Amino acid sequence: NTTTNTVTATRVDAEASLDTQVTLQGPVDSATNPTVSIMGVSVNTTGIGSFEGDAVTDSTSFFTAVKPGNIVSVEGTINLEVVTWNAIELDD
């Protein structure tokens, strides 16, 4: 029995530019401080300085509030295929 995981994109934006800003938004698979998995992408939040959301002010309150299935947006910059995440928001 083979299980296949599927992700359906509801929106993909591609722009020809030199912009290094990246955003990942989607449902949380799992979250254990300091890592949150969003649609199979593991995000280490150690270097993030901005945590936002209802009753979210820092890493501790973020990981207390976030649950699998919640929608999370994370923003960062990309340089040579390495993303440095700098902001994360738990959507209402």
mmCIF file of C-alpha atoms in Angstrom:
data_model
loop_
_atom_site.group_PDB
_atom_site.id
_atom_site.type_symbol
_atom_site.label_atom_id
_atom_site.label_comp_id
_atom_site.label_asym_id
_atom_site.label_seq_id
_atom_site.Cartn_x
_atom_site.Cartn_y
_atom_site.Cartn_z
ATOM 1 C CA ASN A 1 0.000 0.000 0.000
ATOM 2 C CA THR A 2 1.571 3.259 -1.136
ATOM 3 C CA THR A 3 0.516 6.596 0.310
ATOM 4 C CA THR A 4 0.860 9.653 -1.920
ATOM 5 C CA ASN A 5 0.934 13.142 -0.464
ATOM 6 C CA THR A 6 -0.543 15.813 -2.707
ATOM 7 C CA VAL A 7 -0.308 19.578 -2.474
ATOM 8 C CA THR A 8 -2.713 21.615 -4.570
ATOM 9 C CA ALA A 9 -1.529 25.130 -5.291
ATOM 10 C CA THR A 10 -4.316 27.658 -5.208
ATOM 11 C CA ARG A 11 -2.044 30.445 -6.429
ATOM 12 C CA VAL A 12 1.463 30.612 -7.826
ATOM 13 C CA ASP A 13 3.042 33.951 -8.700
ATOM 14 C CA ALA A 14 6.170 34.109 -10.785
ATOM 15 C CA GLU A 15 7.834 37.357 -11.718
ATOM 16 C CA ALA A 16 10.937 38.057 -13.722
ATOM 17 C CA SER A 17 12.864 40.293 -11.356
ATOM 18 C CA LEU A 18 15.924 40.458 -9.197
ATOM 19 C CA ASP A 19 13.773 40.541 -6.061
ATOM 20 C CA THR A 20 15.098 38.184 -3.408
ATOM 21 C CA GLN A 21 11.961 38.270 -1.228
ATOM 22 C CA VAL A 22 10.122 34.956 -0.782
ATOM 23 C CA THR A 23 6.834 34.121 0.918
ATOM 24 C CA LEU A 24 5.498 30.705 1.853
ATOM 25 C CA GLN A 25 1.898 30.454 2.996
ATOM 26 C CA GLY A 26 -0.057 27.312 3.725
ATOM 27 C CA PRO A 27 -1.339 24.861 6.303
ATOM 28 C CA VAL A 28 0.937 23.650 9.077
ATOM 29 C CA ASP A 29 1.863 19.971 8.979
ATOM 30 C CA SER A 30 3.601 19.989 12.363
ATOM 31 C CA ALA A 31 5.217 22.420 14.774
ATOM 32 C CA THR A 32 7.808 21.733 17.451
ATOM 33 C CA ASN A 33 9.830 24.701 18.655
ATOM 34 C CA PRO A 34 11.904 25.936 16.797
ATOM 35 C CA THR A 35 10.698 24.202 13.602
ATOM 36 C CA VAL A 36 7.383 24.499 11.791
ATOM 37 C CA SER A 37 6.566 22.411 8.724
ATOM 38 C CA ILE A 38 4.357 24.111 6.121
ATOM 39 C CA MET A 39 3.206 21.908 3.224
ATOM 40 C CA GLY A 40 6.269 19.714 3.715
ATOM 41 C CA VAL A 41 8.729 22.619 3.882
ATOM 42 C CA SER A 42 10.655 22.707 7.152
ATOM 43 C CA VAL A 43 11.162 26.257 8.474
ATOM 44 C CA ASN A 44 13.642 26.823 11.299
ATOM 45 C CA THR A 45 12.378 29.864 13.211
ATOM 46 C CA THR A 46 15.538 30.409 15.283
ATOM 47 C CA GLY A 47 16.591 33.547 13.373
ATOM 48 C CA ILE A 48 13.108 35.016 12.997
ATOM 49 C CA GLY A 49 12.673 38.344 14.762
ATOM 50 C CA SER A 50 9.003 39.004 13.954
ATOM 51 C CA PHE A 51 6.252 36.693 15.211
ATOM 52 C CA GLU A 52 2.682 37.856 14.547
ATOM 53 C CA GLY A 53 -0.859 36.639 15.043
ATOM 54 C CA ASP A 54 -3.689 36.780 17.551
ATOM 55 C CA ALA A 55 -1.979 36.664 20.995
ATOM 56 C CA VAL A 56 1.370 35.926 19.302
ATOM 57 C CA THR A 57 4.278 38.149 20.334
ATOM 58 C CA ASP A 58 7.311 35.858 20.269
ATOM 59 C CA SER A 59 8.495 32.336 19.553
ATOM 60 C CA THR A 60 7.025 30.883 22.749
ATOM 61 C CA SER A 61 3.537 32.304 22.170
ATOM 62 C CA PHE A 62 3.665 31.280 18.488
ATOM 63 C CA PHE A 63 4.442 27.637 19.286
ATOM 64 C CA THR A 64 1.832 27.605 22.062
ATOM 65 C CA ALA A 65 -0.845 28.823 19.627
ATOM 66 C CA VAL A 66 0.001 27.041 16.364
ATOM 67 C CA LYS A 67 -1.669 23.718 15.569
ATOM 68 C CA PRO A 68 -1.595 21.396 12.529
ATOM 69 C CA GLY A 69 -3.940 22.741 9.869
ATOM 70 C CA ASN A 70 -3.500 26.404 10.880
ATOM 71 C CA ILE A 71 -2.532 28.713 8.038
ATOM 72 C CA VAL A 72 0.892 30.299 8.486
ATOM 73 C CA SER A 73 2.748 32.840 6.339
ATOM 74 C CA VAL A 74 6.519 33.060 6.511
ATOM 75 C CA GLU A 75 8.664 35.640 4.731
ATOM 76 C CA GLY A 76 12.356 35.763 4.010
ATOM 77 C CA THR A 77 15.070 36.384 1.484
ATOM 78 C CA ILE A 78 16.777 33.952 -0.840
ATOM 79 C CA ASN A 79 20.450 33.958 -1.724
ATOM 80 C CA LEU A 80 21.997 31.167 -3.780
ATOM 81 C CA GLU A 81 19.062 28.827 -3.056
ATOM 82 C CA VAL A 82 19.297 29.413 0.721
ATOM 83 C CA VAL A 83 16.312 31.105 2.360
ATOM 84 C CA THR A 84 16.798 33.209 5.475
ATOM 85 C CA TRP A 85 13.406 33.508 7.175
ATOM 86 C CA ASN A 86 12.749 36.798 9.012
ATOM 87 C CA ALA A 87 9.000 37.009 9.760
ATOM 88 C CA ILE A 88 6.227 34.543 10.496
ATOM 89 C CA GLU A 89 2.506 35.075 11.018
ATOM 90 C CA LEU A 90 -0.183 32.763 12.329
ATOM 91 C CA ASP A 91 -3.250 33.746 10.305
ATOM 92 C CA ASP A 92 -6.617 34.061 12.031
#
